[in-house]
Coordinates of C-alpha atoms in Angstrom, one line a residue:
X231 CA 83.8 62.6 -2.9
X232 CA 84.3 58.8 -3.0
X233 CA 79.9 58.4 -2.9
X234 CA 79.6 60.7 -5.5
X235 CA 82.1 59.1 -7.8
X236 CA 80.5 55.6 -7.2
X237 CA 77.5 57.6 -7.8
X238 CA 78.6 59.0 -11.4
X239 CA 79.8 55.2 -12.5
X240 CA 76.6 53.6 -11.4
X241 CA 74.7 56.2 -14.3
X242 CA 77.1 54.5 -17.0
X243 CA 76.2 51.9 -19.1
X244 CA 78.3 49.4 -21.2
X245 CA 78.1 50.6 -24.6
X246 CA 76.3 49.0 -27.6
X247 CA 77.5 46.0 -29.7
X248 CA 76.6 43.7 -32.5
X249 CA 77.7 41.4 -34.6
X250 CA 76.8 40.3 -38.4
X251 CA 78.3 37.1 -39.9
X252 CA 78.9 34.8 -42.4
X253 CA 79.9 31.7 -42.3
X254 CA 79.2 28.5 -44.5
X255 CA 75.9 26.9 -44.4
X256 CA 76.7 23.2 -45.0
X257 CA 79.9 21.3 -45.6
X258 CA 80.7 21.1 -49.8
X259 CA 78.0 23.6 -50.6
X260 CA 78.3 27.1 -52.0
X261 CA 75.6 28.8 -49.7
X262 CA 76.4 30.8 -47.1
X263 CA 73.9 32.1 -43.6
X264 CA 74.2 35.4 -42.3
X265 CA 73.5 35.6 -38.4
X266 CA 73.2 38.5 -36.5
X267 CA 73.8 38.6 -32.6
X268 CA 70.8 41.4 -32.2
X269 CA 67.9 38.8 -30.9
X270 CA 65.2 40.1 -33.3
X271 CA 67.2 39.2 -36.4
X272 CA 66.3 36.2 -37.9
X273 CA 69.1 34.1 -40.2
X274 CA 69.2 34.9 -43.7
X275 CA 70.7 32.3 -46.6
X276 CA 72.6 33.1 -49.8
X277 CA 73.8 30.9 -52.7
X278 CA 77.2 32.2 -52.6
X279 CA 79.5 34.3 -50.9
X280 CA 79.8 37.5 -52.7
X281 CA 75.3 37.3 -52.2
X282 CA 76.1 37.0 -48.9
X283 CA 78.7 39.5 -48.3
X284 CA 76.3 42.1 -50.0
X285 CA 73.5 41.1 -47.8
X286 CA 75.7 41.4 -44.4
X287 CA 76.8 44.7 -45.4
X288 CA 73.5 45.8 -45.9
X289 CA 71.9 44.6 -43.0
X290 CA 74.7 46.3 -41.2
X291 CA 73.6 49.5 -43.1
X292 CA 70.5 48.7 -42.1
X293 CA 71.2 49.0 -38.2
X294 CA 73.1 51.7 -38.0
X295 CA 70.9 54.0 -40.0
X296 CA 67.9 53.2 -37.4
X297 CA 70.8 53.3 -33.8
X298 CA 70.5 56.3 -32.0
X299 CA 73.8 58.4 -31.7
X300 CA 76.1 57.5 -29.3
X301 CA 75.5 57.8 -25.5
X302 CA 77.3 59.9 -23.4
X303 CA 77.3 57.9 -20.5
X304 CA 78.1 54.8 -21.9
X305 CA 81.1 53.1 -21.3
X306 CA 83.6 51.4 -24.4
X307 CA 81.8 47.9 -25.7
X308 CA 85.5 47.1 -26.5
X309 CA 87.2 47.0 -23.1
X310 CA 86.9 43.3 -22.7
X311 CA 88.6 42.7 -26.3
X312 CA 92.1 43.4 -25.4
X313 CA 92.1 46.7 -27.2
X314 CA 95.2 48.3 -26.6
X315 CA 94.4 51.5 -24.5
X316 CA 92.7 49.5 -21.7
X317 CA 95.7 47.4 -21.7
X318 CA 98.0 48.2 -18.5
X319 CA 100.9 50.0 -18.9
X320 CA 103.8 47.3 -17.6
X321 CA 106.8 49.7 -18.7
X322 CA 109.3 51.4 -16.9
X323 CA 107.5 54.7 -16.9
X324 CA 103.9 53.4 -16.1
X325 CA 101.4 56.0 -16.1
X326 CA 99.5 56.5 -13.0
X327 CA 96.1 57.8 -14.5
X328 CA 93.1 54.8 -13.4
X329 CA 91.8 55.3 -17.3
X330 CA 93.5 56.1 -20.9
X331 CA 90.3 56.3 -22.8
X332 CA 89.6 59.3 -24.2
X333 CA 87.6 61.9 -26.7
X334 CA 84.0 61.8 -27.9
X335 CA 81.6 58.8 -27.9
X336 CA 81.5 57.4 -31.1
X337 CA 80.1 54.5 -33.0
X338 CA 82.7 52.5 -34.7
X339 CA 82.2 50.0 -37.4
X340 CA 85.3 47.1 -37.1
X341 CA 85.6 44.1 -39.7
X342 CA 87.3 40.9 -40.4
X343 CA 90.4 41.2 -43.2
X344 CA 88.6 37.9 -44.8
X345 CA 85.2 39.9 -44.6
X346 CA 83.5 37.2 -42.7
X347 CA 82.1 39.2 -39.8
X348 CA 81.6 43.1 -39.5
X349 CA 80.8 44.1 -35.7
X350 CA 79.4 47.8 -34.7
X351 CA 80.0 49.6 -31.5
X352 CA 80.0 52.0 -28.8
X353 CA 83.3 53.0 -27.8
X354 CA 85.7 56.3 -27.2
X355 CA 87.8 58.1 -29.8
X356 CA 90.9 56.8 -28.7
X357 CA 90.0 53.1 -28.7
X358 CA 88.4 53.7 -32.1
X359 CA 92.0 55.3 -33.5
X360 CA 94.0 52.2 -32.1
X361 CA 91.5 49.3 -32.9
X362 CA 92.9 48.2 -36.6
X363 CA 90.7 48.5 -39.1
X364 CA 87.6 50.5 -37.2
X365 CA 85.8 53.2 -39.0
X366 CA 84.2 56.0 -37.0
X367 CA 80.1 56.3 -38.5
X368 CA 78.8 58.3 -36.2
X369 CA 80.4 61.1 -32.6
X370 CA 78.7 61.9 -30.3
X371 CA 77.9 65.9 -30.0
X372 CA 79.8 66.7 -26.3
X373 CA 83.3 65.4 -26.6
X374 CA 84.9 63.3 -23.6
X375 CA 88.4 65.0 -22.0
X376 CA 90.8 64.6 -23.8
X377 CA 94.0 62.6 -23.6
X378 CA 96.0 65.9 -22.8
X379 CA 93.3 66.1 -19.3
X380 CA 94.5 63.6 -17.5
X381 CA 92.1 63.0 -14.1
X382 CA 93.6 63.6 -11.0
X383 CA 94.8 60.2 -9.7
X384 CA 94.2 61.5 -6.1
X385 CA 90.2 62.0 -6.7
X386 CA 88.7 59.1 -8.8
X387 CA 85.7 60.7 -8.7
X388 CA 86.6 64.4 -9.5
X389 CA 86.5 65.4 -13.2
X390 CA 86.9 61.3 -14.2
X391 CA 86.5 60.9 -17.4
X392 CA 83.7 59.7 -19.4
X393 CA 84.9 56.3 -20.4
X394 CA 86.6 53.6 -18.6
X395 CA 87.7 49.6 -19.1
X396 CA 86.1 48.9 -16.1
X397 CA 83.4 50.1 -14.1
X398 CA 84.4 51.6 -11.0
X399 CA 83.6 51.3 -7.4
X400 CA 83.8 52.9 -4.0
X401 CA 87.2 52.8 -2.9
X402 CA 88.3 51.0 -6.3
X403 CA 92.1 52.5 -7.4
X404 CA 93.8 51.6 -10.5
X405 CA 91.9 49.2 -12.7
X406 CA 93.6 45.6 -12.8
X407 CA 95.1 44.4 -15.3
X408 CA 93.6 42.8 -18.5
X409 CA 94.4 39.7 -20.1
X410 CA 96.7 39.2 -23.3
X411 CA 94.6 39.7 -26.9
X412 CA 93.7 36.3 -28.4
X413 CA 95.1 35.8 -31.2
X414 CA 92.9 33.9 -33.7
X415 CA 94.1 31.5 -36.0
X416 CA 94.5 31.2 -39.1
X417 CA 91.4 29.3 -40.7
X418 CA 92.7 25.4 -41.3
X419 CA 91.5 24.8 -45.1
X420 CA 92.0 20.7 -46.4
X421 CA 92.4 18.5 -49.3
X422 CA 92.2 14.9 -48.8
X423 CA 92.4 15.2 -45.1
X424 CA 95.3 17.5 -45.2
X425 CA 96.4 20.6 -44.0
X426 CA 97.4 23.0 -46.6
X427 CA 99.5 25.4 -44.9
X428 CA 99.0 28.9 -45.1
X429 CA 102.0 29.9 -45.8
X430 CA 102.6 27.5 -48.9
X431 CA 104.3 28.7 -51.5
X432 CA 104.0 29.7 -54.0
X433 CA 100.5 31.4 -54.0
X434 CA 99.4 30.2 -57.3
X435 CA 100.2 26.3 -55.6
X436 CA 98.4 27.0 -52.6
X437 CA 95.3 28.7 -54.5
X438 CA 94.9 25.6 -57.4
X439 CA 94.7 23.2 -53.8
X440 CA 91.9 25.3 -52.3
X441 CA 90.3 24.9 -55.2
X442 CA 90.7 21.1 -55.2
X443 CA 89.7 21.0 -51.8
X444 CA 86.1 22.9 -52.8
X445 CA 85.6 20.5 -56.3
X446 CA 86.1 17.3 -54.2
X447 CA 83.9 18.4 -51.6
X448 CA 80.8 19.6 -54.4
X449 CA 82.0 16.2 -56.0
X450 CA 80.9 14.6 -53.1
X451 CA 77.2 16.2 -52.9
X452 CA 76.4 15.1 -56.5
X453 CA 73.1 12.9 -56.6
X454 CA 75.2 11.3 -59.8
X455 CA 78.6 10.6 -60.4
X456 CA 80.0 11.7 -63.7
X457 CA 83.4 9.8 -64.3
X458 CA 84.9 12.1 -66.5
X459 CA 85.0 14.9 -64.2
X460 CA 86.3 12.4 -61.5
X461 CA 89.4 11.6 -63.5
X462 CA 90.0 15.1 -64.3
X463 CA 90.0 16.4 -60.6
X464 CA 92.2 13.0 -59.6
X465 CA 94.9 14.8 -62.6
X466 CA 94.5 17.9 -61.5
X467 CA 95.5 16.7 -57.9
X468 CA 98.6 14.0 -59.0
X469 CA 100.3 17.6 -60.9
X470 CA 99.1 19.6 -57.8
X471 CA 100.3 17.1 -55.1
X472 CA 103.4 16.5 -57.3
X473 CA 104.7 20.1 -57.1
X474 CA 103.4 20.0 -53.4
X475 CA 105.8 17.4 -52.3
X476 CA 108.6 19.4 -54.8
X477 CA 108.6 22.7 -52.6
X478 CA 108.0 20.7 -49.2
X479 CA 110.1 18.0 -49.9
X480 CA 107.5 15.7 -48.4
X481 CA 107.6 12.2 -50.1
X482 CA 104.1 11.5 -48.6
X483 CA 103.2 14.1 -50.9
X484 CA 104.4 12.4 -53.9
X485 CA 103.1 8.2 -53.2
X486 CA 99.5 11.0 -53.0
X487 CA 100.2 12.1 -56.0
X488 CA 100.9 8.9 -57.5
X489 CA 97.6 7.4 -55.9
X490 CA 96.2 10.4 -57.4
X491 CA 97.3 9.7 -60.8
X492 CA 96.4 6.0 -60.6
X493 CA 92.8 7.2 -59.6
X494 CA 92.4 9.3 -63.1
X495 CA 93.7 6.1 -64.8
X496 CA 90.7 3.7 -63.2
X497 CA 88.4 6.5 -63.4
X498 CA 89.0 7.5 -67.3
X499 CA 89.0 4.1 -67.7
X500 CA 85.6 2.9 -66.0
X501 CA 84.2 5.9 -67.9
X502 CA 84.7 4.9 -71.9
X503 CA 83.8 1.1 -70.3
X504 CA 80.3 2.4 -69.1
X505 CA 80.2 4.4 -72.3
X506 CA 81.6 2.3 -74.5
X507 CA 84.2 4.2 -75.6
X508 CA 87.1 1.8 -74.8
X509 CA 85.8 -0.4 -77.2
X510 CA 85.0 1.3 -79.8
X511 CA 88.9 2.9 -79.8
X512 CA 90.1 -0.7 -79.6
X513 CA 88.6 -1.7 -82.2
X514 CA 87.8 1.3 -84.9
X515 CA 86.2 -1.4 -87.7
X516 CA 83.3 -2.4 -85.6
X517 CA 80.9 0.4 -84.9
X518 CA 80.2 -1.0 -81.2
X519 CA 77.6 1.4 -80.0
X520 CA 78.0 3.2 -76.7
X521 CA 76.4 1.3 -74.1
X522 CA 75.4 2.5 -70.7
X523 CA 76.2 -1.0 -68.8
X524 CA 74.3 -2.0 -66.0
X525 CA 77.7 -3.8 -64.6
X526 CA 80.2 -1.2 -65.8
X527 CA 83.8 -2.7 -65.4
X528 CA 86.1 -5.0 -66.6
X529 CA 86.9 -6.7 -63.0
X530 CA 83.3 -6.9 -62.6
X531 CA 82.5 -8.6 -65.6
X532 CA 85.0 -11.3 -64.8
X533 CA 83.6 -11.7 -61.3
X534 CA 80.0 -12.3 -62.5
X535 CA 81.8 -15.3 -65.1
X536 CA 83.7 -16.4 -62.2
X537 CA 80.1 -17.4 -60.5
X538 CA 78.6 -18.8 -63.3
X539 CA 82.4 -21.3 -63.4
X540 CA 81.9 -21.7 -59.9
X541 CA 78.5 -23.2 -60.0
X542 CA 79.0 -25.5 -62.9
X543 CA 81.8 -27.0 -61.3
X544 CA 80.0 -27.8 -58.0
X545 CA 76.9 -28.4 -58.9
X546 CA 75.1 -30.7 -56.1
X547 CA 72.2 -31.2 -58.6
X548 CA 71.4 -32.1 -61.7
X549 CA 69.3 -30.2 -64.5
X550 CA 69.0 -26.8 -65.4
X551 CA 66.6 -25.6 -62.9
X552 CA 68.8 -26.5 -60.1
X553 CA 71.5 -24.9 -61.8
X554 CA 69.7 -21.8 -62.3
X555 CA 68.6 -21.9 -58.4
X556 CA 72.2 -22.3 -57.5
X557 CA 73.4 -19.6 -59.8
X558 CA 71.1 -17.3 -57.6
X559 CA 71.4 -18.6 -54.2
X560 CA 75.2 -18.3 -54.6
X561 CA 74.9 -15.1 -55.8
X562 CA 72.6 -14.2 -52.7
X563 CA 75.0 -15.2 -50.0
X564 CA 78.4 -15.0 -52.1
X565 CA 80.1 -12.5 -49.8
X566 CA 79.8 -14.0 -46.3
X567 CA 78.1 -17.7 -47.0
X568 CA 74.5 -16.3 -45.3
X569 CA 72.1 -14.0 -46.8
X570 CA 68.5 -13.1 -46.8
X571 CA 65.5 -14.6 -49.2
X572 CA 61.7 -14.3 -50.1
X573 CA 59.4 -16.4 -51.7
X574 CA 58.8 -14.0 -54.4
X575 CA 63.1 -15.0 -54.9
X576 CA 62.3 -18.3 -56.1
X577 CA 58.6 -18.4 -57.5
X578 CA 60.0 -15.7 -59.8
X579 CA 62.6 -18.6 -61.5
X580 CA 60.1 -20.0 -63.4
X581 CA 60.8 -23.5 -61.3
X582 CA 58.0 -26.2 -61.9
X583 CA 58.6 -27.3 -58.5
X584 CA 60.9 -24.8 -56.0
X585 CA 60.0 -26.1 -52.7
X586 CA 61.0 -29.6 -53.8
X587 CA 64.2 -28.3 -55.5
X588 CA 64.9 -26.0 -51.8
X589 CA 64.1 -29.3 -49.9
X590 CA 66.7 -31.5 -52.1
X591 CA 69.6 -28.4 -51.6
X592 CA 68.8 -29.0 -47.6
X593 CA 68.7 -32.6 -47.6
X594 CA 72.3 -32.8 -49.5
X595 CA 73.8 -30.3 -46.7
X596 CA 74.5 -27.3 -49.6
X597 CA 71.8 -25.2 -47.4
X598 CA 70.7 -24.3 -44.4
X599 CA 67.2 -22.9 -43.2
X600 CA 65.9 -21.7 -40.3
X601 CA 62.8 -23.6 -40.9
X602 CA 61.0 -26.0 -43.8
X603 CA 61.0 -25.0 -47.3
X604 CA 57.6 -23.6 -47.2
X605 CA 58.5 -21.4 -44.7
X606 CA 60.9 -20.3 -47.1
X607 CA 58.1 -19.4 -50.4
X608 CA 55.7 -18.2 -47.6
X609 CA 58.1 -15.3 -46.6
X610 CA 57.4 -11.8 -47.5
X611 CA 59.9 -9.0 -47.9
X612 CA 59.0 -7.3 -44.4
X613 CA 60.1 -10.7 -42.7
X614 CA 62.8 -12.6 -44.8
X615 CA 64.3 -15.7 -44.3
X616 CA 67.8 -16.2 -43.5
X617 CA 69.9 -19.0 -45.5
X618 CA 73.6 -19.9 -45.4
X619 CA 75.4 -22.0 -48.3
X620 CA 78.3 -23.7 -45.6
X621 CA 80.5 -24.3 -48.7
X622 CA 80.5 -20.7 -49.3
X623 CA 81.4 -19.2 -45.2
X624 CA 84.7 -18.1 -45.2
X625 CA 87.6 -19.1 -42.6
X626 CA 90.3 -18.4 -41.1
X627 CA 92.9 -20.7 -43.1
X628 CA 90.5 -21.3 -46.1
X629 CA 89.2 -18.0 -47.6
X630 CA 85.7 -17.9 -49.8
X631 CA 85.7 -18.8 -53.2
X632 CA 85.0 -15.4 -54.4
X633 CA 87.2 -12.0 -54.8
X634 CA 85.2 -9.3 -54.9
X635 CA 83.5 -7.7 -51.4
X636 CA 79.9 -7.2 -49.9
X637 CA 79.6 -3.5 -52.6
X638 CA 79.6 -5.3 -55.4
X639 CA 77.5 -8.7 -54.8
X640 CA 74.0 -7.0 -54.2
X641 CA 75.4 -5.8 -58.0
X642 CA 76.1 -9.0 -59.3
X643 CA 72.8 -10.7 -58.0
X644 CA 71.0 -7.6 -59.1
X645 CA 72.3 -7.9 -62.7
X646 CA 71.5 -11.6 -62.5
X647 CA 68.0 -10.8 -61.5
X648 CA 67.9 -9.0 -64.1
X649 CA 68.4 -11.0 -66.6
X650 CA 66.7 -14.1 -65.4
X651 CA 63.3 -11.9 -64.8
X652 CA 64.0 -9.7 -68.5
X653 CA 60.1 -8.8 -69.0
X654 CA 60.0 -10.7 -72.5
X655 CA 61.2 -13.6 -70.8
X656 CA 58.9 -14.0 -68.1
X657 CA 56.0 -13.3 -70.9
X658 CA 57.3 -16.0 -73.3
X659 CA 57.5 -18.5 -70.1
X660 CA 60.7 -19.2 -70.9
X661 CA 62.1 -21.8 -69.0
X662 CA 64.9 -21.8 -66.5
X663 CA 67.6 -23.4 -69.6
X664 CA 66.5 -20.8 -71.5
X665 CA 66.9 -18.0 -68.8
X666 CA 70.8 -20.0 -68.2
X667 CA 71.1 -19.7 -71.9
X668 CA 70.9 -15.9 -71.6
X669 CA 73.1 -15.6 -68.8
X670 CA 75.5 -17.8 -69.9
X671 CA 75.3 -15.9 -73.5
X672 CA 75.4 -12.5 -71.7
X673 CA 78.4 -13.0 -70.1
X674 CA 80.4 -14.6 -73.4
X675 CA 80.3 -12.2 -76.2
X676 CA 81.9 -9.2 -77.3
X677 CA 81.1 -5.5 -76.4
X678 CA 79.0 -5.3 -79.8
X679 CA 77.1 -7.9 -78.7
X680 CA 78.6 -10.6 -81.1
X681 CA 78.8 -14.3 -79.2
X682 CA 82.6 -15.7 -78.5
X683 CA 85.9 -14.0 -78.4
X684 CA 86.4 -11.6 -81.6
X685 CA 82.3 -13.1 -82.7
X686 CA 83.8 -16.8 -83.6
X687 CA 80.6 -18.2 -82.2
X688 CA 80.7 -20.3 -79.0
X689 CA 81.0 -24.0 -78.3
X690 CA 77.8 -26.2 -78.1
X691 CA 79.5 -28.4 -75.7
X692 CA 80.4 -25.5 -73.3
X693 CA 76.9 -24.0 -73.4
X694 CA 75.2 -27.1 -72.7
X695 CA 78.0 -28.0 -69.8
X696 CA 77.0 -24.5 -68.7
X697 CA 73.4 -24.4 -68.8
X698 CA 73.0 -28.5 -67.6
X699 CA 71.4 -29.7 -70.6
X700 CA 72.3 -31.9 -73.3
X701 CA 74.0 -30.6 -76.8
X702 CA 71.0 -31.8 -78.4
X703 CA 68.9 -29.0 -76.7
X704 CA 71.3 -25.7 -77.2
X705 CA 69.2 -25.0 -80.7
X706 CA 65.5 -25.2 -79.1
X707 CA 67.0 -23.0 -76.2
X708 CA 68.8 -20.6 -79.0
X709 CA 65.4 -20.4 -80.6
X710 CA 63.3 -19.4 -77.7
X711 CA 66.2 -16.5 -76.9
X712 CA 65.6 -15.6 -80.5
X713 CA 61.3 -15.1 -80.4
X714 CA 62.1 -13.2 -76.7
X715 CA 64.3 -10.6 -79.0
X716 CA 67.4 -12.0 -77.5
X717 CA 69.2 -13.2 -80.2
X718 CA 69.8 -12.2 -83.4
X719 CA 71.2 -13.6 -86.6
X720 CA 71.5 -17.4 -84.9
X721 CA 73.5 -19.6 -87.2
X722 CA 74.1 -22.9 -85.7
X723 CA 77.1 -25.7 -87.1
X724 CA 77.9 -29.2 -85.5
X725 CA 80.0 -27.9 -82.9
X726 CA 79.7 -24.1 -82.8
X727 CA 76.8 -21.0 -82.3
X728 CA 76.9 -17.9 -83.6
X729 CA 74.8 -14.9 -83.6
X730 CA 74.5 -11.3 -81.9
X731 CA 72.8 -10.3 -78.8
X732 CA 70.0 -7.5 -79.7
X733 CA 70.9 -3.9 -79.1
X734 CA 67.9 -4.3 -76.5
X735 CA 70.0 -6.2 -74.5
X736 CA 73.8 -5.1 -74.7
X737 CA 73.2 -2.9 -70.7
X738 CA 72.7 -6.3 -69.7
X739 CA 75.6 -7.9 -71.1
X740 CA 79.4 -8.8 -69.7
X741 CA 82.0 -8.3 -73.0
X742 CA 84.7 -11.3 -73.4
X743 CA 88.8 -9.4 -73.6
X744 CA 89.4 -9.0 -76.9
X745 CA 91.9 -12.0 -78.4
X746 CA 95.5 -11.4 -78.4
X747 CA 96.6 -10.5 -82.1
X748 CA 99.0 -13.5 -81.9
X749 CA 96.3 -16.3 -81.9
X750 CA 94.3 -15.4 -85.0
X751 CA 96.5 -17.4 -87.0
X752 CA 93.3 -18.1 -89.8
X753 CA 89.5 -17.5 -90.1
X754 CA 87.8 -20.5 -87.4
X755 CA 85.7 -22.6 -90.0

């Protein structure tokens, strides 16, 4: 009897199962992949989630529409899933039966509350009934006994019935006992590298910081940033983290919030700077038009000034082309003291003589090369050369001379470059006062483009201190700005200049504070 029991099991196969899924297809984006655990099924891709959901029911459809009915032999796919009837009986009053499935084969159809997975299989009535959420498709046409037929626990093999949790063998009683259900957890879900619980309340809270959570994170994947969006997700987070910290109690919460609020602030801000709009609201009587900056922030505009004041007050050399040199070597290696250069660097100045100008900067100790100044023009942008300004290497008890950090230096030297190699410029052969004249002019008018604070002109004695020349010279370098469609409107007195930067121009340029109120006491004659 035993042999032909072991015989019977041996026939019985574990029943059919498979799996269709969805789950995101990168981090921050929309799309979704459906997988399928049948091995012929190749991985589709949907741009959203209700696509996908269609398509994984479908392909679902798809199976069970070409699956053959449901085996008789075959034992329950779900007996190694905790379900409950192949759980063992610990109670007071277990039941001595080796199997509690029972009822026809069918094929069941189970999914996730969340719809993120849908999984079909081969299993008995009985586990079907108990398994939450499983919806019988298709029974098999001769039932199984039935739970009211118990087998004979004396004879395993006589009348057994047609599905077990475990296949049995000769001499094999009761079946052991199975391990506990896992219980899965509920899906963690982050805003700002926290944890939103998932039993916040209330809902409408919890939903509006899901939400947050997805807009940062598609934020994120932009190929451009768009400020005004930015500062209205940081508002939408300071109110959201704000009535966070309200029902939690959690001051953390509320210092994020305020962070979150300060963020909108600089955001909105840097926004109608790089538009232009901060301006204009200042100051409604002057049309300023909106200009997209190439240097787009107050802080940054002071920085570039505070290199340009940096270099005409320590100066090794004399003349305006080793002031313009300087201007761009400490702009090069601003951050750390060392930095990388080509020839193409300097022979792009316009210097009548760079390797003689390098050679003096060496000999007075304000740089360092690796090798000789030609080294230094020969050098191509596959194998730079490395300098280092000592004056400029930070140390431990004396910090650099600058305040801004190694992001925005590559943007100050690239806005320099800029300026110094404007196309017009370079065609005109303008000469390196000239091409100081335009920094120096660039970074000392207003946001219209009008030279000096509030378009009172500047000094000749500051733009000739600036740009190394003498007084005597600001008016030929003031005309050459003006034939390169720099300059517009130049009106020259003793002691002052005044004019307006071309609209050509204004990306390029760094606008002066407005004056207080307090100290236009009278028109400046």
């Amino acid at each position: 009897m035993t042999q032909a029991a072991g015989s019977e099991q041996d026939e019985r196969v574990l029943g059919r199962r498979w799996t269709v899924r969805l789950d995101a297809a990168a981090r921050g984006s929309a799309a979704v992949r459906i997988s399928c655990s049948r091995p012929a099924c190749a991985e589709q891709r949907l741009p959203s989630a209700a696509a996908g959901r269609a398509a994984a029911v479908a392909h679902l459809k798809a199976h069970l529409r070409a699956a053959p009915a449901p085996r008789l032999e075959a034992y329950c796919a779900c007996r190694a899933d905790g379900c409950r009837t192949h759980l063992p009986d610990t109670g007071r009053h277990a039941r001595a039966e080796p199997w509690r499935c029972g009822g026809p084969v069918v094929l069941a159809v189970v999914t996730d509350r969340e719809g993120r997975w849908w999984q079909a299989l081969e299993c008995c009535s009985r586990c079907a009934a108990t398994t939450s959420g499983a919806k019988t498709v298709t029974t098999s046409q001769a039932p199984g006994p039935q739970p009211s037929e118990p087998p004979t626990p004396t004879a395993p093999g006589a009348g057994a019935p047609q599905f077990s949790d475990r296949q049995v063998t000769a001499g094999a009683g009761v079946p052991g006992p199975r391990s506990a259900p896992v219980r899965r957890r509920p899906r963690q879900v982050k805003i700002a590298q926290r944890v939103i619980p998932h039993d916040l309340r209330p809902v409408t809270l919890r939903d509006e910081l899901i939400e947050l959570g997805d807009l940062f994170r598609a934020y994120q994947q932009r190929d451009q940033p768009d400020l005004a969006l930015l500062a209205d997700l940081h508002t939408r987070k300071a109110s959201a983290f704000a009535a966070w910290a309200e029902a939690t109690g959690d001051t953390r919460l509320r210092l994020d919030a305020q962070r979150a609020e300060q963020a909108a602030t600089a955001a909105r801000l840097q926004h109608q700077q790089h538009t232009g709009q901060a301006t204009s609201s200042a100051a409604p009587d002057t049309n300023a038009p909106v200009v997209a900056r190439l240097l787009t922030g107050a802080a940054q505009w002071d920085h570039a000034r505070s290199v340009l004041a940096h270099v005409a007050g320590t100066a090794p050399l004399p003349g305006p082309e080793a002031r313009l040199l300087l201007v761009m070597l400490t702009l090069r290696t601003a951050h750390t003291g060392t930095g990388n250069l080509v020839g193409q660097d300097l022979t792009g100045l316009g210097l009548s003589q760079p390797e003689d100008m390098v050679a003096q900067l060496a000999g007075c100790g304000w740089l360092r090369l690796p090798g000789t100044p030609g080294d230094l023009l020969a050098s191509r942008p596959e194998n730079p050369t490395p300098i280092t300004v000592p004056s400029l290497v930070p140390d431990e008890d004396v910090p650099g001379p600058f305040a801004f950090g190694k992001k925005l230096r590559p943007k100050l030297s690239g806005w320099a470059q800029k300026v110094v190699s404007d196309k017009k410029l370079r065609k005109a052969k303008a000469t390196a006062g000239t091409r100081l004249l335009a920094l120096v002019l660039a970074t000392h008018s207003s946001a219209d483009g009008q030279l000096g604070p509030g378009g009172q002109g500047i000094d000749l004695d500051l733009l000739a201190s600036w740009c190394a020349v003498d007084p005597g010279e600001v008016p030929h370098l003031a005309e050459q700005l003006s034939a390169a469609d720099w300059l517009t409107e130049p009106a020259l007195t003793a002691t002052r200049l005044t004019g307006r930067l071309t609209e050509r121009v204004l990306p390029l340029t760094c606008p002066l504070p407005r004056p207080a109120p307090a100290v236009r006491s009278g028109p400046v004659r």
